[in-house]
Amino acid sequence: MKLYTSHRAPNPRRVRWVMAEKGIEDVELVEIDIMVGEHKTPDYRSRVGVPHVPALELDDGTTISESIAIGRYLEALYPEPNLFGVDAREQAVIEMWTRRCEFYLANPLMLTVRHSHPALTALEAAQVPQVAEHNRVGAEKFMKTLDRRLADHEFLAEDRFTIADIVGVVGLDFARLIKYRPPEELAHLARWLETCRVRPGAKAGA
Ligand SMILES: N[C@@H](CCC(=O)N[C@@H](CS)C(=O)NCC(=O)O)C(=O)O
């Protein structure tokens, strides 16, 4: 298998973190430089179907993009440690927190960064400061929800580290590119961030 990945890009980092947690080492890493448009070449598009990283190319030629779909595929091949849930209840709760983190935290923060970091004009043809600000405000509303959840939970979805934590932490870490820090009063969020950031897997793809 080959993983098309980009150093420091947040969505590939999710997959790299899943691989690190599971000790997966038999996937070849192919670095794609999105800042110079390597993900937009006809060859890449014809392999993957969309100009995005990450993408996992299987030995039979099937290509899977979408970081969460790739994570699920890897979990099926490498079940331990479990990151996506072992039964129906866990799977639903973990997916709920994962989707909440994608929609209300990671995507808004990604838009905040893409519409304000000078280097990211390479990816965002027209940067709109109001888009950045609107999304920062939206993300901070959801950070308060996370802080309440984390007041009496060590991790977001279950009493162990899961894919929901990966999506949340990677989303927040990406905003460090613009030196963004979550509001200081969100102490439970800060504690959880530090707990997750010291895991060895956090370094993969970061
Ligand atoms: N929902 C997709 C998002 C993939 C995505 O947007 N990846 C970014 C890098 S983090 C990308 O390829 N950007 C290229 C561009 O915007 O041109 C996933 O989870 O994999």
JSON list of N, CA and C in Angstrom, two decimals, residues 31-90:
[
{"chain": "A", "resi": 31, "resn": "GLU", "atom": "N", "xyz": [5.49, 11.45, -0.54]},
{"chain": "A", "resi": 31, "resn": "GLU", "atom": "CA", "xyz": [5.29, 12.86, -0.17]},
{"chain": "A", "resi": 31, "resn": "GLU", "atom": "C", "xyz": [4.78, 13.65, -1.39]},
{"chain": "A", "resi": 32, "resn": "ILE", "atom": "N", "xyz": [3.69, 14.35, -1.18]},
{"chain": "A", "resi": 32, "resn": "ILE", "atom": "CA", "xyz": [3.10, 15.20, -2.24]},
{"chain": "A", "resi": 32, "resn": "ILE", "atom": "C", "xyz": [3.21, 16.64, -1.75]},
{"chain": "A", "resi": 33, "resn": "ASP", "atom": "N", "xyz": [3.85, 17.48, -2.54]},
{"chain": "A", "resi": 33, "resn": "ASP", "atom": "CA", "xyz": [4.00, 18.89, -2.14]},
{"chain": "A", "resi": 33, "resn": "ASP", "atom": "C", "xyz": [2.81, 19.68, -2.64]},
{"chain": "A", "resi": 34, "resn": "ILE", "atom": "N", "xyz": [1.84, 19.91, -1.74]},
{"chain": "A", "resi": 34, "resn": "ILE", "atom": "CA", "xyz": [0.63, 20.61, -2.21]},
{"chain": "A", "resi": 34, "resn": "ILE", "atom": "C", "xyz": [0.89, 22.10, -2.45]},
{"chain": "A", "resi": 35, "resn": "MET", "atom": "N", "xyz": [1.97, 22.62, -1.86]},
{"chain": "A", "resi": 35, "resn": "MET", "atom": "CA", "xyz": [2.25, 24.05, -2.06]},
{"chain": "A", "resi": 35, "resn": "MET", "atom": "C", "xyz": [2.70, 24.34, -3.49]},
{"chain": "A", "resi": 36, "resn": "VAL", "atom": "N", "xyz": [3.19, 23.32, -4.19]},
{"chain": "A", "resi": 36, "resn": "VAL", "atom": "CA", "xyz": [3.53, 23.54, -5.60]},
{"chain": "A", "resi": 36, "resn": "VAL", "atom": "C", "xyz": [2.57, 22.79, -6.53]},
{"chain": "A", "resi": 37, "resn": "GLY", "atom": "N", "xyz": [1.47, 22.32, -5.97]},
{"chain": "A", "resi": 37, "resn": "GLY", "atom": "CA", "xyz": [0.41, 21.75, -6.81]},
{"chain": "A", "resi": 37, "resn": "GLY", "atom": "C", "xyz": [0.63, 20.32, -7.28]},
{"chain": "A", "resi": 38, "resn": "GLU", "atom": "N", "xyz": [1.45, 19.54, -6.54]},
{"chain": "A", "resi": 38, "resn": "GLU", "atom": "CA", "xyz": [1.66, 18.15, -7.00]},
{"chain": "A", "resi": 38, "resn": "GLU", "atom": "C", "xyz": [0.38, 17.31, -6.91]},
{"chain": "A", "resi": 39, "resn": "HIS", "atom": "N", "xyz": [-0.59, 17.78, -6.13]},
{"chain": "A", "resi": 39, "resn": "HIS", "atom": "CA", "xyz": [-1.85, 17.04, -6.00]},
{"chain": "A", "resi": 39, "resn": "HIS", "atom": "C", "xyz": [-2.83, 17.40, -7.12]},
{"chain": "A", "resi": 40, "resn": "LYS", "atom": "N", "xyz": [-2.39, 18.31, -8.00]},
{"chain": "A", "resi": 40, "resn": "LYS", "atom": "CA", "xyz": [-3.29, 18.73, -9.09]},
{"chain": "A", "resi": 40, "resn": "LYS", "atom": "C", "xyz": [-2.82, 18.23, -10.44]},
{"chain": "A", "resi": 41, "resn": "THR", "atom": "N", "xyz": [-1.76, 17.44, -10.46]},
{"chain": "A", "resi": 41, "resn": "THR", "atom": "CA", "xyz": [-1.26, 16.95, -11.75]},
{"chain": "A", "resi": 41, "resn": "THR", "atom": "C", "xyz": [-2.27, 15.94, -12.32]},
{"chain": "A", "resi": 42, "resn": "PRO", "atom": "N", "xyz": [-2.30, 15.79, -13.64]},
{"chain": "A", "resi": 42, "resn": "PRO", "atom": "CA", "xyz": [-3.22, 14.81, -14.23]},
{"chain": "A", "resi": 42, "resn": "PRO", "atom": "C", "xyz": [-2.99, 13.41, -13.68]},
{"chain": "A", "resi": 43, "resn": "ASP", "atom": "N", "xyz": [-1.72, 13.05, -13.42]},
{"chain": "A", "resi": 43, "resn": "ASP", "atom": "CA", "xyz": [-1.44, 11.71, -12.91]},
{"chain": "A", "resi": 43, "resn": "ASP", "atom": "C", "xyz": [-2.07, 11.51, -11.54]},
{"chain": "A", "resi": 44, "resn": "TYR", "atom": "N", "xyz": [-1.87, 12.50, -10.65]},
{"chain": "A", "resi": 44, "resn": "TYR", "atom": "CA", "xyz": [-2.42, 12.36, -9.30]},
{"chain": "A", "resi": 44, "resn": "TYR", "atom": "C", "xyz": [-3.95, 12.31, -9.35]},
{"chain": "A", "resi": 45, "resn": "ARG", "atom": "N", "xyz": [-4.54, 13.22, -10.13]},
{"chain": "A", "resi": 45, "resn": "ARG", "atom": "CA", "xyz": [-6.00, 13.26, -10.22]},
{"chain": "A", "resi": 45, "resn": "ARG", "atom": "C", "xyz": [-6.56, 11.95, -10.77]},
{"chain": "A", "resi": 46, "resn": "SER", "atom": "N", "xyz": [-5.85, 11.38, -11.75]},
{"chain": "A", "resi": 46, "resn": "SER", "atom": "CA", "xyz": [-6.41, 10.15, -12.33]},
{"chain": "A", "resi": 46, "resn": "SER", "atom": "C", "xyz": [-6.27, 8.98, -11.35]},
{"chain": "A", "resi": 47, "resn": "ARG", "atom": "N", "xyz": [-5.25, 9.01, -10.49]},
{"chain": "A", "resi": 47, "resn": "ARG", "atom": "CA", "xyz": [-5.12, 7.95, -9.50]},
{"chain": "A", "resi": 47, "resn": "ARG", "atom": "C", "xyz": [-6.15, 8.09, -8.38]},
{"chain": "A", "resi": 48, "resn": "VAL", "atom": "N", "xyz": [-6.32, 9.34, -7.90]},
{"chain": "A", "resi": 48, "resn": "VAL", "atom": "CA", "xyz": [-7.07, 9.57, -6.66]},
{"chain": "A", "resi": 48, "resn": "VAL", "atom": "C", "xyz": [-8.50, 10.04, -6.91]},
{"chain": "A", "resi": 49, "resn": "GLY", "atom": "N", "xyz": [-8.70, 10.76, -8.00]},
{"chain": "A", "resi": 49, "resn": "GLY", "atom": "CA", "xyz": [-10.06, 11.22, -8.32]},
{"chain": "A", "resi": 49, "resn": "GLY", "atom": "C", "xyz": [-10.34, 12.63, -7.82]},
{"chain": "A", "resi": 50, "resn": "VAL", "atom": "N", "xyz": [-9.61, 13.07, -6.80]},
{"chain": "A", "resi": 50, "resn": "VAL", "atom": "CA", "xyz": [-9.78, 14.44, -6.28]},
{"chain": "A", "resi": 50, "resn": "VAL", "atom": "C", "xyz": [-8.40, 15.02, -5.97]},
{"chain": "A", "resi": 51, "resn": "PRO", "atom": "N", "xyz": [-8.26, 16.35, -6.05]},
{"chain": "A", "resi": 51, "resn": "PRO", "atom": "CA", "xyz": [-6.95, 16.96, -5.76]},
{"chain": "A", "resi": 51, "resn": "PRO", "atom": "C", "xyz": [-6.75, 17.18, -4.26]},
{"chain": "A", "resi": 52, "resn": "HIS", "atom": "N", "xyz": [-6.72, 16.08, -3.51]},
{"chain": "A", "resi": 52, "resn": "HIS", "atom": "CA", "xyz": [-6.59, 16.15, -2.05]},
{"chain": "A", "resi": 52, "resn": "HIS", "atom": "C", "xyz": [-5.60, 15.11, -1.55]},
{"chain": "A", "resi": 53, "resn": "VAL", "atom": "N", "xyz": [-4.95, 15.43, -0.46]},
{"chain": "A", "resi": 53, "resn": "VAL", "atom": "CA", "xyz": [-4.24, 14.42, 0.33]},
{"chain": "A", "resi": 53, "resn": "VAL", "atom": "C", "xyz": [-4.95, 14.35, 1.68]},
{"chain": "A", "resi": 54, "resn": "PRO", "atom": "N", "xyz": [-4.94, 13.22, 2.34]},
{"chain": "A", "resi": 54, "resn": "PRO", "atom": "CA", "xyz": [-4.26, 11.99, 2.01]},
{"chain": "A", "resi": 54, "resn": "PRO", "atom": "C", "xyz": [-5.06, 11.12, 1.04]},
{"chain": "A", "resi": 55, "resn": "ALA", "atom": "N", "xyz": [-4.35, 10.12, 0.47]},
{"chain": "A", "resi": 55, "resn": "ALA", "atom": "CA", "xyz": [-5.01, 9.08, -0.31]},
{"chain": "A", "resi": 55, "resn": "ALA", "atom": "C", "xyz": [-4.21, 7.80, -0.11]},
{"chain": "A", "resi": 56, "resn": "LEU", "atom": "N", "xyz": [-4.93, 6.71, 0.02]},
{"chain": "A", "resi": 56, "resn": "LEU", "atom": "CA", "xyz": [-4.28, 5.40, 0.21]},
{"chain": "A", "resi": 56, "resn": "LEU", "atom": "C", "xyz": [-4.51, 4.57, -1.04]},
{"chain": "A", "resi": 57, "resn": "GLU", "atom": "N", "xyz": [-3.42, 4.15, -1.66]},
{"chain": "A", "resi": 57, "resn": "GLU", "atom": "CA", "xyz": [-3.51, 3.31, -2.87]},
{"chain": "A", "resi": 57, "resn": "GLU", "atom": "C", "xyz": [-3.25, 1.87, -2.46]},
{"chain": "A", "resi": 58, "resn": "LEU", "atom": "N", "xyz": [-4.23, 1.01, -2.74]},
{"chain": "A", "resi": 58, "resn": "LEU", "atom": "CA", "xyz": [-4.09, -0.40, -2.36]},
{"chain": "A", "resi": 58, "resn": "LEU", "atom": "C", "xyz": [-3.36, -1.16, -3.45]},
{"chain": "A", "resi": 59, "resn": "ASP", "atom": "N", "xyz": [-2.92, -2.37, -3.11]},
{"chain": "A", "resi": 59, "resn": "ASP", "atom": "CA", "xyz": [-2.15, -3.16, -4.07]},
{"chain": "A", "resi": 59, "resn": "ASP", "atom": "C", "xyz": [-2.99, -3.54, -5.29]},
{"chain": "A", "resi": 60, "resn": "ASP", "atom": "N", "xyz": [-4.34, -3.59, -5.14]},
{"chain": "A", "resi": 60, "resn": "ASP", "atom": "CA", "xyz": [-5.18, -3.94, -6.30]},
{"chain": "A", "resi": 60, "resn": "ASP", "atom": "C", "xyz": [-5.54, -2.70, -7.14]},
{"chain": "A", "resi": 61, "resn": "GLY", "atom": "N", "xyz": [-4.96, -1.53, -6.78]},
{"chain": "A", "resi": 61, "resn": "GLY", "atom": "CA", "xyz": [-5.20, -0.31, -7.57]},
{"chain": "A", "resi": 61, "resn": "GLY", "atom": "C", "xyz": [-6.32, 0.55, -7.03]},
{"chain": "A", "resi": 62, "resn": "THR", "atom": "N", "xyz": [-7.12, 0.03, -6.09]},
{"chain": "A", "resi": 62, "resn": "THR", "atom": "CA", "xyz": [-8.17, 0.86, -5.48]},
{"chain": "A", "resi": 62, "resn": "THR", "atom": "C", "xyz": [-7.52, 2.02, -4.74]},
{"chain": "A", "resi": 63, "resn": "THR", "atom": "N", "xyz": [-8.09, 3.21, -4.88]},
{"chain": "A", "resi": 63, "resn": "THR", "atom": "CA", "xyz": [-7.55, 4.35, -4.13]},
{"chain": "A", "resi": 63, "resn": "THR", "atom": "C", "xyz": [-8.64, 4.91, -3.23]},
{"chain": "A", "resi": 64, "resn": "ILE", "atom": "N", "xyz": [-8.28, 5.10, -1.97]},
{"chain": "A", "resi": 64, "resn": "ILE", "atom": "CA", "xyz": [-9.24, 5.62, -0.99]},
{"chain": "A", "resi": 64, "resn": "ILE", "atom": "C", "xyz": [-8.73, 6.98, -0.53]},
{"chain": "A", "resi": 65, "resn": "SER", "atom": "N", "xyz": [-9.56, 8.01, -0.74]},
{"chain": "A", "resi": 65, "resn": "SER", "atom": "CA", "xyz": [-9.22, 9.30, -0.12]},
{"chain": "A", "resi": 65, "resn": "SER", "atom": "C", "xyz": [-10.18, 9.49, 1.05]},
{"chain": "A", "resi": 66, "resn": "GLU", "atom": "N", "xyz": [-10.12, 10.64, 1.71]},
{"chain": "A", "resi": 66, "resn": "GLU", "atom": "CA", "xyz": [-10.85, 10.94, 2.94]},
{"chain": "A", "resi": 66, "resn": "GLU", "atom": "C", "xyz": [-10.14, 10.25, 4.12]},
{"chain": "A", "resi": 67, "resn": "SER", "atom": "N", "xyz": [-9.58, 11.09, 4.96]},
{"chain": "A", "resi": 67, "resn": "SER", "atom": "CA", "xyz": [-8.76, 10.59, 6.07]},
{"chain": "A", "resi": 67, "resn": "SER", "atom": "C", "xyz": [-9.52, 9.61, 6.97]},
{"chain": "A", "resi": 68, "resn": "ILE", "atom": "N", "xyz": [-10.80, 9.86, 7.21]},
{"chain": "A", "resi": 68, "resn": "ILE", "atom": "CA", "xyz": [-11.54, 8.97, 8.13]},
{"chain": "A", "resi": 68, "resn": "ILE", "atom": "C", "xyz": [-11.82, 7.62, 7.47]},
{"chain": "A", "resi": 69, "resn": "ALA", "atom": "N", "xyz": [-12.11, 7.65, 6.16]},
{"chain": "A", "resi": 69, "resn": "ALA", "atom": "CA", "xyz": [-12.32, 6.39, 5.44]},
{"chain": "A", "resi": 69, "resn": "ALA", "atom": "C", "xyz": [-11.03, 5.57, 5.44]},
{"chain": "A", "resi": 70, "resn": "ILE", "atom": "N", "xyz": [-9.90, 6.24, 5.27]},
{"chain": "A", "resi": 70, "resn": "ILE", "atom": "CA", "xyz": [-8.61, 5.53, 5.30]},
{"chain": "A", "resi": 70, "resn": "ILE", "atom": "C", "xyz": [-8.37, 4.94, 6.70]},
{"chain": "A", "resi": 71, "resn": "GLY", "atom": "N", "xyz": [-8.68, 5.75, 7.71]},
{"chain": "A", "resi": 71, "resn": "GLY", "atom": "CA", "xyz": [-8.50, 5.27, 9.08]},
{"chain": "A", "resi": 71, "resn": "GLY", "atom": "C", "xyz": [-9.34, 4.03, 9.35]},
{"chain": "A", "resi": 72, "resn": "ARG", "atom": "N", "xyz": [-10.57, 4.04, 8.88]},
{"chain": "A", "resi": 72, "resn": "ARG", "atom": "CA", "xyz": [-11.45, 2.87, 9.09]},
{"chain": "A", "resi": 72, "resn": "ARG", "atom": "C", "xyz": [-10.90, 1.64, 8.38]},
{"chain": "A", "resi": 73, "resn": "TYR", "atom": "N", "xyz": [-10.39, 1.85, 7.17]},
{"chain": "A", "resi": 73, "resn": "TYR", "atom": "CA", "xyz": [-9.82, 0.72, 6.42]},
{"chain": "A", "resi": 73, "resn": "TYR", "atom": "C", "xyz": [-8.63, 0.13, 7.19]},
{"chain": "A", "resi": 74, "resn": "LEU", "atom": "N", "xyz": [-7.78, 1.01, 7.68]},
{"chain": "A", "resi": 74, "resn": "LEU", "atom": "CA", "xyz": [-6.61, 0.54, 8.43]},
{"chain": "A", "resi": 74, "resn": "LEU", "atom": "C", "xyz": [-7.04, -0.16, 9.72]},
{"chain": "A", "resi": 75, "resn": "GLU", "atom": "N", "xyz": [-8.09, 0.36, 10.34]},
{"chain": "A", "resi": 75, "resn": "GLU", "atom": "CA", "xyz": [-8.56, -0.30, 11.57]},
{"chain": "A", "resi": 75, "resn": "GLU", "atom": "C", "xyz": [-9.05, -1.72, 11.28]},
{"chain": "A", "resi": 76, "resn": "ALA", "atom": "N", "xyz": [-9.69, -1.91, 10.11]},
{"chain": "A", "resi": 76, "resn": "ALA", "atom": "CA", "xyz": [-10.16, -3.27, 9.77]},
{"chain": "A", "resi": 76, "resn": "ALA", "atom": "C", "xyz": [-8.98, -4.22, 9.59]},
{"chain": "A", "resi": 77, "resn": "LEU", "atom": "N", "xyz": [-7.88, -3.69, 9.05]},
{"chain": "A", "resi": 77, "resn": "LEU", "atom": "CA", "xyz": [-6.70, -4.54, 8.84]},
{"chain": "A", "resi": 77, "resn": "LEU", "atom": "C", "xyz": [-5.88, -4.71, 10.12]},
{"chain": "A", "resi": 78, "resn": "TYR", "atom": "N", "xyz": [-5.86, -3.67, 10.92]},
{"chain": "A", "resi": 78, "resn": "TYR", "atom": "CA", "xyz": [-5.04, -3.65, 12.16]},
{"chain": "A", "resi": 78, "resn": "TYR", "atom": "C", "xyz": [-5.97, -3.24, 13.31]},
{"chain": "A", "resi": 79, "resn": "PRO", "atom": "N", "xyz": [-6.71, -4.20, 13.88]},
{"chain": "A", "resi": 79, "resn": "PRO", "atom": "CA", "xyz": [-7.77, -3.83, 14.83]},
{"chain": "A", "resi": 79, "resn": "PRO", "atom": "C", "xyz": [-7.27, -3.22, 16.14]},
{"chain": "A", "resi": 80, "resn": "GLU", "atom": "N", "xyz": [-6.02, -3.48, 16.50]},
{"chain": "A", "resi": 80, "resn": "GLU", "atom": "CA", "xyz": [-5.55, -3.02, 17.83]},
{"chain": "A", "resi": 80, "resn": "GLU", "atom": "C", "xyz": [-4.49, -1.94, 17.70]},
{"chain": "A", "resi": 81, "resn": "PRO", "atom": "N", "xyz": [-4.47, -0.99, 18.62]},
{"chain": "A", "resi": 81, "resn": "PRO", "atom": "CA", "xyz": [-5.53, -0.69, 19.58]},
{"chain": "A", "resi": 81, "resn": "PRO", "atom": "C", "xyz": [-6.73, -0.09, 18.85]},
{"chain": "A", "resi": 82, "resn": "ASN", "atom": "N", "xyz": [-7.91, -0.38, 19.39]},
{"chain": "A", "resi": 82, "resn": "ASN", "atom": "CA", "xyz": [-9.13, 0.07, 18.73]},
{"chain": "A", "resi": 82, "resn": "ASN", "atom": "C", "xyz": [-9.29, 1.60, 18.83]},
{"chain": "A", "resi": 83, "resn": "LEU", "atom": "N", "xyz": [-9.55, 2.22, 17.69]},
{"chain": "A", "resi": 83, "resn": "LEU", "atom": "CA", "xyz": [-9.73, 3.68, 17.67]},
{"chain": "A", "resi": 83, "resn": "LEU", "atom": "C", "xyz": [-11.13, 4.11, 17.21]},
{"chain": "A", "resi": 84, "resn": "PHE", "atom": "N", "xyz": [-11.89, 3.16, 16.61]},
{"chain": "A", "resi": 84, "resn": "PHE", "atom": "CA", "xyz": [-13.17, 3.54, 16.01]},
{"chain": "A", "resi": 84, "resn": "PHE", "atom": "C", "xyz": [-14.37, 2.90, 16.71]},
{"chain": "A", "resi": 85, "resn": "GLY", "atom": "N", "xyz": [-14.13, 2.12, 17.77]},
{"chain": "A", "resi": 85, "resn": "GLY", "atom": "CA", "xyz": [-15.25, 1.53, 18.51]},
{"chain": "A", "resi": 85, "resn": "GLY", "atom": "C", "xyz": [-15.34, 0.04, 18.31]},
{"chain": "A", "resi": 86, "resn": "VAL", "atom": "N", "xyz": [-15.66, -0.69, 19.41]},
{"chain": "A", "resi": 86, "resn": "VAL", "atom": "CA", "xyz": [-15.70, -2.15, 19.34]},
{"chain": "A", "resi": 86, "resn": "VAL", "atom": "C", "xyz": [-17.12, -2.69, 19.21]},
{"chain": "A", "resi": 87, "resn": "ASP", "atom": "N", "xyz": [-18.13, -1.89, 19.52]},
{"chain": "A", "resi": 87, "resn": "ASP", "atom": "CA", "xyz": [-19.51, -2.37, 19.37]},
{"chain": "A", "resi": 87, "resn": "ASP", "atom": "C", "xyz": [-20.36, -1.22, 18.83]},
{"chain": "A", "resi": 88, "resn": "ALA", "atom": "N", "xyz": [-21.64, -1.50, 18.62]},
{"chain": "A", "resi": 88, "resn": "ALA", "atom": "CA", "xyz": [-22.51, -0.51, 17.97]},
{"chain": "A", "resi": 88, "resn": "ALA", "atom": "C", "xyz": [-22.54, 0.81, 18.75]},
{"chain": "A", "resi": 89, "resn": "ARG", "atom": "N", "xyz": [-22.66, 0.72, 20.08]},
{"chain": "A", "resi": 89, "resn": "ARG", "atom": "CA", "xyz": [-22.76, 1.95, 20.87]},
{"chain": "A", "resi": 89, "resn": "ARG", "atom": "C", "xyz": [-21.48, 2.76, 20.75]},
{"chain": "A", "resi": 90, "resn": "GLU", "atom": "N", "xyz": [-20.35, 2.09, 20.94]},
{"chain": "A", "resi": 90, "resn": "GLU", "atom": "CA", "xyz": [-19.07, 2.82, 20.87]},
{"chain": "A", "resi": 90, "resn": "GLU", "atom": "C", "xyz": [-18.86, 3.42, 19.49]}
]
